PDB file of C-alpha atoms in Angstrom:
ATOM      1  CA  MET A   1     -21.266   9.164  11.186  1.00 92.00           C
ATOM      2  CA  LYS A   2     -19.940   6.719   8.620  1.00 96.00           C
ATOM      3  CA  ARG A   3     -19.673   3.068   9.554  1.00 98.00           C
ATOM      4  CA  ILE A   4     -16.644   1.306   8.095  1.00 98.00           C
ATOM      5  CA  LEU A   5     -15.877  -2.409   8.043  1.00 98.00           C
ATOM      6  CA  ILE A   6     -12.341  -3.669   7.455  1.00 98.00           C
ATOM      7  CA  THR A   7     -11.570  -7.238   6.419  1.00 96.00           C
ATOM      8  CA  GLY A   8      -8.211  -8.489   7.617  1.00 90.00           C
ATOM      9  CA  GLU A   9      -8.455  -7.674  11.305  1.00 84.00           C
ATOM     10  CA  ASN A  10      -4.757  -8.273  12.007  1.00 88.00           C
ATOM     11  CA  SER A  11      -3.392  -6.527   8.915  1.00 92.00           C
ATOM     12  CA  TYR A  12      -0.812  -3.787   9.428  1.00 94.00           C
ATOM     13  CA  ILE A  13      -2.748  -1.269   7.348  1.00 96.00           C
ATOM     14  CA  GLY A  14      -6.100  -2.134   8.933  1.00 95.00           C
ATOM     15  CA  THR A  15      -5.012  -1.963  12.567  1.00 95.00           C
ATOM     16  CA  SER A  16      -3.017   1.209  11.936  1.00 96.00           C
ATOM     17  CA  PHE A  17      -5.890   2.903  10.078  1.00 97.00           C
ATOM     18  CA  LYS A  18      -8.315   2.034  12.877  1.00 96.00           C
ATOM     19  CA  THR A  19      -6.024   3.707  15.411  1.00 96.00           C
ATOM     20  CA  TRP A  20      -5.320   6.730  13.202  1.00 97.00           C
ATOM     21  CA  ILE A  21      -8.964   7.461  12.401  1.00 96.00           C
ATOM     22  CA  GLU A  22      -9.854   7.612  16.111  1.00 95.00           C
ATOM     23  CA  GLN A  23      -8.886  11.293  16.020  1.00 95.00           C
ATOM     24  CA  TYR A  24     -12.097  11.727  13.983  1.00 96.00           C
ATOM     25  CA  LYS A  25     -14.186   9.325  16.056  1.00 93.00           C
ATOM     26  CA  GLU A  26     -17.230  11.617  15.988  1.00 96.00           C
ATOM     27  CA  TYR A  27     -17.415  11.044  12.207  1.00 97.00           C
ATOM     28  CA  TYR A  28     -16.393   7.405  11.773  1.00 97.00           C
ATOM     29  CA  GLN A  29     -17.126   4.110  13.451  1.00 96.00           C
ATOM     30  CA  ILE A  30     -14.816   1.272  12.459  1.00 96.00           C
ATOM     31  CA  GLU A  31     -14.994  -2.456  12.968  1.00 96.00           C
ATOM     32  CA  THR A  32     -12.733  -5.244  11.731  1.00 96.00           C
ATOM     33  CA  ILE A  33     -13.474  -8.864  10.930  1.00 96.00           C
ATOM     34  CA  SER A  34     -11.497 -11.918   9.917  1.00 94.00           C
ATOM     35  CA  VAL A  35     -12.455 -13.694   6.715  1.00 95.00           C
ATOM     36  CA  LYS A  36     -10.219 -16.727   7.254  1.00 92.00           C
ATOM     37  CA  GLU A  37     -13.238 -18.821   8.234  1.00 92.00           C
ATOM     38  CA  SER A  38     -16.710 -18.788   6.721  1.00 92.00           C
ATOM     39  CA  THR A  39     -18.305 -16.887   9.625  1.00 94.00           C
ATOM     40  CA  TRP A  40     -17.954 -13.592   7.709  1.00 96.00           C
ATOM     41  CA  LYS A  41     -20.808 -14.758   5.474  1.00 96.00           C
ATOM     42  CA  ASP A  42     -23.185 -14.346   8.419  1.00 96.00           C
ATOM     43  CA  VAL A  43     -22.135 -10.756   9.155  1.00 96.00           C
ATOM     44  CA  ASP A  44     -24.745  -8.160   8.222  1.00 97.00           C
ATOM     45  CA  PHE A  45     -22.966  -5.831   5.778  1.00 98.00           C
ATOM     46  CA  SER A  46     -26.036  -3.641   5.326  1.00 97.00           C
ATOM     47  CA  VAL A  47     -25.226  -1.608   8.449  1.00 98.00           C
ATOM     48  CA  TYR A  48     -21.947  -0.363   6.911  1.00 98.00           C
ATOM     49  CA  ASP A  49     -21.365   2.525   4.517  1.00 98.00           C
ATOM     50  CA  VAL A  50     -17.868   1.487   3.477  1.00 98.00           C
ATOM     51  CA  LEU A  51     -16.047  -1.837   3.290  1.00 98.00           C
ATOM     52  CA  ILE A  52     -12.241  -1.843   3.042  1.00 98.00           C
ATOM     53  CA  HIS A  53     -10.962  -5.195   1.845  1.00 98.00           C
ATOM     54  CA  LEU A  54      -7.411  -5.788   3.066  1.00 97.00           C
ATOM     55  CA  ALA A  55      -7.426  -9.554   3.599  1.00 95.00           C
ATOM     56  CA  ALA A  56      -4.807 -11.104   1.303  1.00 93.00           C
ATOM     57  CA  ILE A  57      -1.765 -13.298   1.166  1.00 90.00           C
ATOM     58  CA  VAL A  58       1.548 -12.080  -0.196  1.00 84.00           C
ATOM     59  CA  HIS A  59       4.021 -14.911   0.370  1.00 72.00           C
ATOM     60  CA  VAL A  60       3.250 -18.613   0.128  1.00 67.00           C
ATOM     61  CA  LYS A  61       5.281 -21.523  -1.186  1.00 65.00           C
ATOM     62  CA  GLU A  62       5.303 -21.827  -4.972  1.00 59.00           C
ATOM     63  CA  THR A  63       3.840 -25.298  -4.666  1.00 60.00           C
ATOM     64  CA  ASN A  64       0.715 -23.739  -3.168  1.00 81.00           C
ATOM     65  CA  GLU A  65       0.124 -21.216  -5.940  1.00 87.00           C
ATOM     66  CA  ALA A  66      -3.611 -21.947  -5.984  1.00 90.00           C
ATOM     67  CA  LEU A  67      -3.916 -20.328  -2.553  1.00 91.00           C
ATOM     68  CA  TYR A  68      -3.170 -16.911  -4.086  1.00 93.00           C
ATOM     69  CA  TYR A  69      -6.208 -17.214  -6.324  1.00 95.00           C
ATOM     70  CA  LYS A  70      -8.412 -18.668  -3.592  1.00 95.00           C
ATOM     71  CA  VAL A  71      -7.722 -15.759  -1.221  1.00 95.00           C
ATOM     72  CA  ASN A  72      -6.647 -12.780  -3.318  1.00 96.00           C
ATOM     73  CA  ARG A  73      -9.145 -13.305  -6.129  1.00 97.00           C
ATOM     74  CA  ASP A  74     -12.044 -15.584  -5.239  1.00 97.00           C
ATOM     75  CA  LEU A  75     -12.505 -14.436  -1.638  1.00 97.00           C
ATOM     76  CA  ALA A  76     -12.186 -10.756  -2.578  1.00 98.00           C
ATOM     77  CA  ILE A  77     -14.851 -11.119  -5.286  1.00 98.00           C
ATOM     78  CA  LYS A  78     -17.227 -12.918  -2.920  1.00 98.00           C
ATOM     79  CA  VAL A  79     -16.837 -10.217  -0.271  1.00 98.00           C
ATOM     80  CA  ALA A  80     -17.456  -7.501  -2.868  1.00 98.00           C
ATOM     81  CA  GLU A  81     -20.538  -9.263  -4.201  1.00 98.00           C
ATOM     82  CA  LYS A  82     -21.979  -9.590  -0.701  1.00 98.00           C
ATOM     83  CA  ALA A  83     -21.212  -5.907  -0.018  1.00 98.00           C
ATOM     84  CA  LYS A  84     -23.083  -4.843  -3.171  1.00 98.00           C
ATOM     85  CA  LYS A  85     -26.022  -7.156  -2.497  1.00 98.00           C
ATOM     86  CA  GLU A  86     -26.392  -5.745   1.020  1.00 98.00           C
ATOM     87  CA  ASN A  87     -26.242  -2.126  -0.147  1.00 98.00           C
ATOM     88  CA  VAL A  88     -22.820  -1.052   1.079  1.00 98.00           C
ATOM     89  CA  LYS A  89     -22.193   2.298  -0.615  1.00 98.00           C
ATOM     90  CA  GLN A  90     -18.452   1.979  -1.257  1.00 98.00           C
ATOM     91  CA  PHE A  91     -15.990  -0.889  -1.622  1.00 98.00           C
ATOM     92  CA  ILE A  92     -12.269  -0.152  -1.307  1.00 98.00           C
ATOM     93  CA  PHE A  93     -10.021  -2.910  -2.620  1.00 98.00           C
ATOM     94  CA  PHE A  94      -6.315  -2.904  -1.848  1.00 98.00           C
ATOM     95  CA  SER A  95      -4.403  -4.195  -4.830  1.00 98.00           C
ATOM     96  CA  THR A  96      -0.704  -3.918  -5.625  1.00 97.00           C
ATOM     97  CA  MET A  97       1.957  -2.290  -7.788  1.00 97.00           C
ATOM     98  CA  SER A  98       2.743  -5.846  -8.928  1.00 96.00           C
ATOM     99  CA  VAL A  99      -0.200  -5.867 -11.352  1.00 98.00           C
ATOM    100  CA  PHE A 100       2.019  -3.941 -13.781  1.00 98.00           C
ATOM    101  CA  GLY A 101       4.692  -6.650 -13.782  1.00 96.00           C
ATOM    102  CA  VAL A 102       7.368  -3.967 -14.008  1.00 95.00           C
ATOM    103  CA  GLU A 103      10.580  -4.570 -12.060  1.00 91.00           C
ATOM    104  CA  SER A 104      12.478  -1.382 -12.853  1.00 92.00           C
ATOM    105  CA  GLY A 105      11.976   2.083 -14.278  1.00 95.00           C
ATOM    106  CA  ALA A 106       8.923   4.326 -14.379  1.00 97.00           C
ATOM    107  CA  ILE A 107       5.282   3.240 -14.403  1.00 98.00           C
ATOM    108  CA  SER A 108       2.936   5.639 -16.164  1.00 97.00           C
ATOM    109  CA  ALA A 109      -0.663   5.791 -17.315  1.00 97.00           C
ATOM    110  CA  LYS A 110       0.549   4.256 -20.594  1.00 97.00           C
ATOM    111  CA  THR A 111       2.195   1.253 -18.926  1.00 98.00           C
ATOM    112  CA  LYS A 112       0.375  -1.949 -19.826  1.00 97.00           C
ATOM    113  CA  ILE A 113      -0.935  -4.233 -17.116  1.00 97.00           C
ATOM    114  CA  ASN A 114       1.115  -7.438 -17.278  1.00 97.00           C
ATOM    115  CA  PRO A 115       1.517  -9.193 -13.903  1.00 97.00           C
ATOM    116  CA  LYS A 116       4.304 -11.772 -13.719  1.00 94.00           C
ATOM    117  CA  THR A 117       3.787 -13.367 -10.297  1.00 92.00           C
ATOM    118  CA  PRO A 118       0.876 -15.354  -8.825  1.00 93.00           C
ATOM    119  CA  TYR A 119       0.418 -12.523  -6.326  1.00 94.00           C
ATOM    120  CA  GLY A 120       0.158  -9.885  -9.051  1.00 95.00           C
ATOM    121  CA  LYS A 121      -1.971 -12.080 -11.322  1.00 96.00           C
ATOM    122  CA  SER A 122      -4.452 -12.981  -8.583  1.00 96.00           C
ATOM    123  CA  LYS A 123      -4.839  -9.340  -7.562  1.00 98.00           C
ATOM    124  CA  ARG A 124      -5.339  -8.237 -11.163  1.00 98.00           C
ATOM    125  CA  GLU A 125      -7.991 -10.879 -11.795  1.00 98.00           C
ATOM    126  CA  ALA A 126      -9.796  -9.686  -8.655  1.00 98.00           C
ATOM    127  CA  GLU A 127      -9.608  -6.082  -9.873  1.00 98.00           C
ATOM    128  CA  ILE A 128     -11.261  -6.956 -13.174  1.00 98.00           C
ATOM    129  CA  GLN A 129     -14.239  -8.721 -11.597  1.00 98.00           C
ATOM    130  CA  ILE A 130     -14.712  -6.199  -8.786  1.00 98.00           C
ATOM    131  CA  GLU A 131     -14.636  -3.269 -11.229  1.00 98.00           C
ATOM    132  CA  LYS A 132     -17.574  -4.860 -13.065  1.00 98.00           C
ATOM    133  CA  LEU A 133     -19.684  -4.545  -9.900  1.00 98.00           C
ATOM    134  CA  ALA A 134     -19.380  -0.750  -9.782  1.00 98.00           C
ATOM    135  CA  THR A 135     -22.558   1.320 -10.179  1.00 97.00           C
ATOM    136  CA  ASP A 136     -23.674   4.801  -9.189  1.00 96.00           C
ATOM    137  CA  SER A 137     -24.870   3.381  -5.869  1.00 97.00           C
ATOM    138  CA  PHE A 138     -21.918   1.008  -5.350  1.00 98.00           C
ATOM    139  CA  LYS A 139     -18.655   2.894  -5.672  1.00 98.00           C
ATOM    140  CA  VAL A 140     -15.526   0.810  -6.217  1.00 98.00           C
ATOM    141  CA  ALA A 141     -12.085   2.262  -5.418  1.00 98.00           C
ATOM    142  CA  ILE A 142      -9.007   0.198  -6.194  1.00 98.00           C
ATOM    143  CA  ILE A 143      -5.768   1.250  -4.517  1.00 98.00           C
ATOM    144  CA  ARG A 144      -2.386   0.087  -5.817  1.00 98.00           C
ATOM    145  CA  PRO A 145       0.127   1.342  -3.260  1.00 97.00           C
ATOM    146  CA  PRO A 146       3.905   1.062  -3.592  1.00 96.00           C
ATOM    147  CA  MET A 147       5.959  -0.120  -0.606  1.00 94.00           C
ATOM    148  CA  ILE A 148       4.329   1.059   2.620  1.00 96.00           C
ATOM    149  CA  TYR A 149       6.372   1.870   5.706  1.00 96.00           C
ATOM    150  CA  GLY A 150       5.752   3.195   9.183  1.00 97.00           C
ATOM    151  CA  PRO A 151       5.982   2.347  12.896  1.00 95.00           C
ATOM    152  CA  GLN A 152       6.114  -1.416  13.554  1.00 91.00           C
ATOM    153  CA  CYS A 153       5.927  -2.226   9.850  1.00 92.00           C
ATOM    154  CA  VAL A 154       7.447  -5.402   8.480  1.00 85.00           C
ATOM    155  CA  GLY A 155       9.320  -6.066   5.247  1.00 85.00           C
ATOM    156  CA  ASN A 156      12.134  -4.285   3.442  1.00 88.00           C
ATOM    157  CA  TYR A 157      11.904  -1.038   5.406  1.00 92.00           C
ATOM    158  CA  GLN A 158      12.502  -2.909   8.651  1.00 93.00           C
ATOM    159  CA  ARG A 159      15.485  -4.671   7.099  1.00 91.00           C
ATOM    160  CA  LEU A 160      16.984  -1.330   6.078  1.00 92.00           C
ATOM    161  CA  SER A 161      16.310   0.077   9.526  1.00 95.00           C
ATOM    162  CA  ASN A 162      18.136  -2.826  11.164  1.00 94.00           C
ATOM    163  CA  VAL A 163      21.078  -2.353   8.808  1.00 91.00           C
ATOM    164  CA  ALA A 164      21.254   1.387   9.513  1.00 94.00           C
ATOM    165  CA  LYS A 165      21.487   0.735  13.243  1.00 94.00           C
ATOM    166  CA  LYS A 166      24.381  -1.722  12.928  1.00 93.00           C
ATOM    167  CA  ILE A 167      26.782  -0.706  10.152  1.00 91.00           C
ATOM    168  CA  ASN A 168      29.015   2.295   9.495  1.00 93.00           C
ATOM    169  CA  VAL A 169      29.282   2.127   5.700  1.00 93.00           C
ATOM    170  CA  PHE A 170      26.651   1.674   3.001  1.00 92.00           C
ATOM    171  CA  PRO A 171      26.728   1.783  -0.816  1.00 91.00           C
ATOM    172  CA  LYS A 172      25.841   5.134  -2.360  1.00 93.00           C
ATOM    173  CA  VAL A 173      23.338   4.376  -5.110  1.00 91.00           C
ATOM    174  CA  ASP A 174      21.438   6.708  -7.392  1.00 90.00           C
ATOM    175  CA  ASN A 175      18.023   5.037  -7.416  1.00 93.00           C
ATOM    176  CA  LYS A 176      14.458   6.290  -7.126  1.00 95.00           C
ATOM    177  CA  ARG A 177      11.564   4.398  -5.569  1.00 96.00           C
ATOM    178  CA  SER A 178       7.935   5.193  -4.926  1.00 97.00           C
ATOM    179  CA  MET A 179       7.122   4.618  -1.284  1.00 97.00           C
ATOM    180  CA  LEU A 180       4.208   5.571   0.934  1.00 98.00           C
ATOM    181  CA  PHE A 181       4.273   6.482   4.601  1.00 98.00           C
ATOM    182  CA  ILE A 182       1.424   4.851   6.486  1.00 98.00           C
ATOM    183  CA  ASP A 183      -0.121   8.107   7.772  1.00 98.00           C
ATOM    184  CA  ASN A 184      -0.125   9.545   4.251  1.00 98.00           C
ATOM    185  CA  LEU A 185      -1.941   6.416   3.104  1.00 98.00           C
ATOM    186  CA  HIS A 186      -4.515   6.814   5.881  1.00 98.00           C
ATOM    187  CA  CYS A 187      -5.160  10.410   4.847  1.00 98.00           C
ATOM    188  CA  PHE A 188      -5.545   9.277   1.236  1.00 98.00           C
ATOM    189  CA  VAL A 189      -8.087   6.584   2.194  1.00 98.00           C
ATOM    190  CA  LYS A 190     -10.006   9.188   4.197  1.00 98.00           C
ATOM    191  CA  LEU A 191     -10.202  11.379   1.057  1.00 98.00           C
ATOM    192  CA  ILE A 192     -11.508   8.426  -0.943  1.00 98.00           C
ATOM    193  CA  ILE A 193     -14.183   7.767   1.675  1.00 98.00           C
ATOM    194  CA  ASP A 194     -15.195  11.383   2.314  1.00 97.00           C
ATOM    195  CA  ASN A 195     -15.703  12.029  -1.395  1.00 97.00           C
ATOM    196  CA  GLN A 196     -17.111   8.579  -2.246  1.00 97.00           C
ATOM    197  CA  LEU A 197     -14.642   8.251  -5.103  1.00 98.00           C
ATOM    198  CA  ASN A 198     -14.519   5.353  -7.497  1.00 97.00           C
ATOM    199  CA  GLY A 199     -11.638   4.479  -9.792  1.00 97.00           C
ATOM    200  CA  THR A 200      -8.109   3.089  -9.616  1.00 98.00           C
ATOM    201  CA  PHE A 201      -5.533   5.042  -7.635  1.00 98.00           C
ATOM    202  CA  HIS A 202      -1.774   5.038  -7.092  1.00 98.00           C
ATOM    203  CA  PRO A 203      -0.900   7.049  -3.966  1.00 98.00           C
ATOM    204  CA  GLN A 204       2.698   7.658  -2.966  1.00 98.00           C
ATOM    205  CA  ASN A 205       4.922  10.068  -1.098  1.00 97.00           C
ATOM    206  CA  LYS A 206       5.440  13.272  -3.030  1.00 95.00           C
ATOM    207  CA  VAL A 207       9.227  12.838  -2.968  1.00 95.00           C
ATOM    208  CA  LEU A 208      10.702   9.690  -4.490  1.00 97.00           C
ATOM    209  CA  VAL A 209      12.965   7.809  -2.098  1.00 95.00           C
ATOM    210  CA  ASN A 210      16.667   7.130  -2.559  1.00 95.00           C
ATOM    211  CA  THR A 211      17.712   4.015  -0.624  1.00 94.00           C
ATOM    212  CA  SER A 212      21.089   5.359   0.454  1.00 95.00           C
ATOM    213  CA  LEU A 213      19.597   8.609   1.735  1.00 95.00           C
ATOM    214  CA  MET A 214      16.865   6.693   3.571  1.00 96.00           C
ATOM    215  CA  VAL A 215      19.433   4.544   5.389  1.00 96.00           C
ATOM    216  CA  ASN A 216      21.425   7.679   6.211  1.00 96.00           C
ATOM    217  CA  GLU A 217      18.297   9.412   7.572  1.00 96.00           C
ATOM    218  CA  ILE A 218      17.480   6.401   9.768  1.00 96.00           C
ATOM    219  CA  ALA A 219      21.034   6.391  11.120  1.00 96.00           C
ATOM    220  CA  LYS A 220      20.874  10.136  11.846  1.00 96.00           C
ATOM    221  CA  PHE A 221      17.733   9.637  13.915  1.00 96.00           C
ATOM    222  CA  HIS A 222      19.657   7.148  16.062  1.00 96.00           C
ATOM    223  CA  ARG A 223      22.620   9.545  16.249  1.00 95.00           C
ATOM    224  CA  ARG A 224      24.847   7.288  14.202  1.00 94.00           C
ATOM    225  CA  LYS A 225      27.193   8.182  11.356  1.00 94.00           C
ATOM    226  CA  ILE A 226      27.080   6.198   8.142  1.00 94.00           C
ATOM    227  CA  TYR A 227      29.566   6.749   5.343  1.00 94.00           C
ATOM    228  CA  LEU A 228      28.032   6.377   1.889  1.00 94.00           C
ATOM    229  CA  ILE A 229      30.609   4.816  -0.432  1.00 92.00           C
ATOM    230  CA  LYS A 230      30.545   5.247  -4.216  1.00 90.00           C
ATOM    231  CA  GLY A 231      31.602   2.634  -6.754  1.00 82.00           C
ATOM    232  CA  PHE A 232      29.236  -0.257  -6.029  1.00 78.00           C
ATOM    233  CA  ASP A 233      26.737   0.422  -8.827  1.00 77.00           C
ATOM    234  CA  THR A 234      28.045  -2.182 -11.291  1.00 77.00           C
ATOM    235  CA  LEU A 235      28.399  -4.893  -8.639  1.00 80.00           C
ATOM    236  CA  ILE A 236      24.940  -4.212  -7.216  1.00 79.00           C
ATOM    237  CA  SER A 237      23.446  -4.197 -10.708  1.00 78.00           C
ATOM    238  CA  LYS A 238      24.908  -7.638 -11.475  1.00 78.00           C
ATOM    239  CA  LEU A 239      23.911  -9.111  -8.128  1.00 75.00           C
ATOM    240  CA  SER A 240      20.388  -7.687  -8.465  1.00 75.00           C
ATOM    241  CA  GLU A 241      19.887  -9.789 -11.599  1.00 73.00           C
ATOM    242  CA  HIS A 242      19.895 -12.856  -9.347  1.00 69.00           C
ATOM    243  CA  SER A 243      18.325 -11.373  -6.221  1.00 76.00           C
ATOM    244  CA  ASN A 244      14.775 -10.079  -6.022  1.00 77.00           C
ATOM    245  CA  LEU A 245      15.524  -8.541  -2.616  1.00 76.00           C
ATOM    246  CA  LEU A 246      18.495  -6.540  -3.916  1.00 81.00           C
ATOM    247  CA  GLN A 247      16.416  -5.377  -6.883  1.00 83.00           C
ATOM    248  CA  LYS A 248      13.689  -4.129  -4.535  1.00 84.00           C
ATOM    249  CA  VAL A 249      16.190  -2.373  -2.261  1.00 84.00           C
ATOM    250  CA  PHE A 250      18.602  -0.827  -4.762  1.00 87.00           C
ATOM    251  CA  GLY A 251      16.665  -0.754  -8.040  1.00 90.00           C
ATOM    252  CA  THR A 252      14.636   2.109  -9.486  1.00 94.00           C
ATOM    253  CA  LEU A 253      10.871   1.681  -9.617  1.00 96.00           C
ATOM    254  CA  PHE A 254       8.344   4.469  -9.341  1.00 97.00           C
ATOM    255  CA  TYR A 255       4.943   5.813 -10.354  1.00 98.00           C
ATOM    256  CA  ASP A 256       5.058   8.962 -12.436  1.00 96.00           C
ATOM    257  CA  SER A 257       2.697  11.925 -12.238  1.00 96.00           C
ATOM    258  CA  THR A 258       0.351  10.695 -14.984  1.00 97.00           C
ATOM    259  CA  LEU A 259      -1.270   8.085 -12.733  1.00 97.00           C
ATOM    260  CA  GLU A 260      -4.423   8.818 -10.727  1.00 97.00           C
ATOM    261  CA  GLY A 261      -3.695   9.462  -7.077  1.00 97.00           C
ATOM    262  CA  TYR A 262      -0.442  11.378  -7.566  1.00 97.00           C
ATOM    263  CA  PRO A 263       0.090  13.882  -4.720  1.00 97.00           C
ATOM    264  CA  GLU A 264      -1.739  17.185  -5.283  1.00 96.00           C
ATOM    265  CA  SER A 265      -3.319  16.002  -8.542  1.00 96.00           C
ATOM    266  CA  ILE A 266      -7.049  16.531  -9.055  1.00 96.00           C
ATOM    267  CA  PHE A 267      -9.639  13.812  -9.647  1.00 96.00           C
ATOM    268  CA  SER A 268     -13.385  14.500  -9.848  1.00 94.00           C
ATOM    269  CA  ASN A 269     -12.739  17.986  -8.438  1.00 95.00           C
ATOM    270  CA  VAL A 270     -10.960  16.483  -5.426  1.00 96.00           C
ATOM    271  CA  LYS A 271      -7.389  17.620  -4.791  1.00 97.00           C
ATOM    272  CA  PHE A 272      -5.279  14.759  -3.487  1.00 97.00           C
ATOM    273  CA  ASN A 273      -3.647  16.651  -0.654  1.00 97.00           C
ATOM    274  CA  TYR A 274      -2.665  13.769   1.627  1.00 98.00           C
ATOM    275  CA  GLN A 275       0.999  14.474   2.391  1.00 97.00           C
ATOM    276  CA  ILE A 276       0.626  15.011   6.123  1.00 96.00           C
ATOM    277  CA  ARG A 277       4.195  13.809   6.820  1.00 96.00           C
ATOM    278  CA  ASP A 278       7.222  14.758   4.751  1.00 96.00           C
ATOM    279  CA  PHE A 279      10.086  12.296   4.274  1.00 96.00           C
ATOM    280  CA  LYS A 280      12.147  13.329   7.304  1.00 96.00           C
ATOM    281  CA  ALA A 281       9.114  13.372   9.599  1.00 97.00           C
ATOM    282  CA  SER A 282       8.014   9.973   8.309  1.00 97.00           C
ATOM    283  CA  ILE A 283      11.392   8.444   9.204  1.00 97.00           C
ATOM    284  CA  GLU A 284      11.245   9.990  12.674  1.00 97.00           C
ATOM    285  CA  GLU A 285       7.730   8.602  13.222  1.00 96.00           C
ATOM    286  CA  SER A 286       8.774   5.179  11.962  1.00 97.00           C
ATOM    287  CA  GLU A 287      11.857   4.984  14.168  1.00 96.00           C
ATOM    288  CA  LYS A 288      10.462   6.371  17.410  1.00 91.00           C
TER     289      LYS A 288
END
């Protein structure tokens, strides 16, 4: 039995992982805590084998930029230091694709780390300090997922889902995006825990996602017909230059196969076989 502690008790990933892992409840015991107040400092970490740090902020007003560093960097480092001091065996830190600072194209093992936003910068600075804590007895795994989607998720997937259920036409674009279905992520985290891996990983769905085809698949699940119309590429490209949302929805951004964590790649003799839902099944699960 492995005891796992998750920080960020109301996080989408944390609550979903806790529910998903119950199918293996004879092997794992999971608890969640909030780290918004200082009471977490009094929690005895020594009884846990693994700590998954999910607590973070993604969107705050630009005038409160310091909050990114207070939560995403300083708090994360303090939690990791306490975990190491109290002999937790493995620390899993959820970072972000944003540490690369890349807005379009492919991200590879040769892509330089160059975060552009306070969110990306604060996460990267946390990565650097937490990596320094790693030892043979304190494994550190950093996960940089792309956009995550699944049942009851929030964000861009939900926006696309709402669109697919209301309109009859949608632009046909030829883009590619790395995305990660929540159950595939859970299976990946389980692999990291079971094999006590340390390193930096970039899990994603095996098949890159095309936005137009995703909207069409969502509509099909709801027995609706959407007509994909060609000819909007130039207009969307120009509008995306002034809209971060449009860039995220219609632009191309993906991890290539050279990065650790790619589906079916091998790391430390562990095959990353975590694709338990293919694309169509993941849409059906998300929309049910």
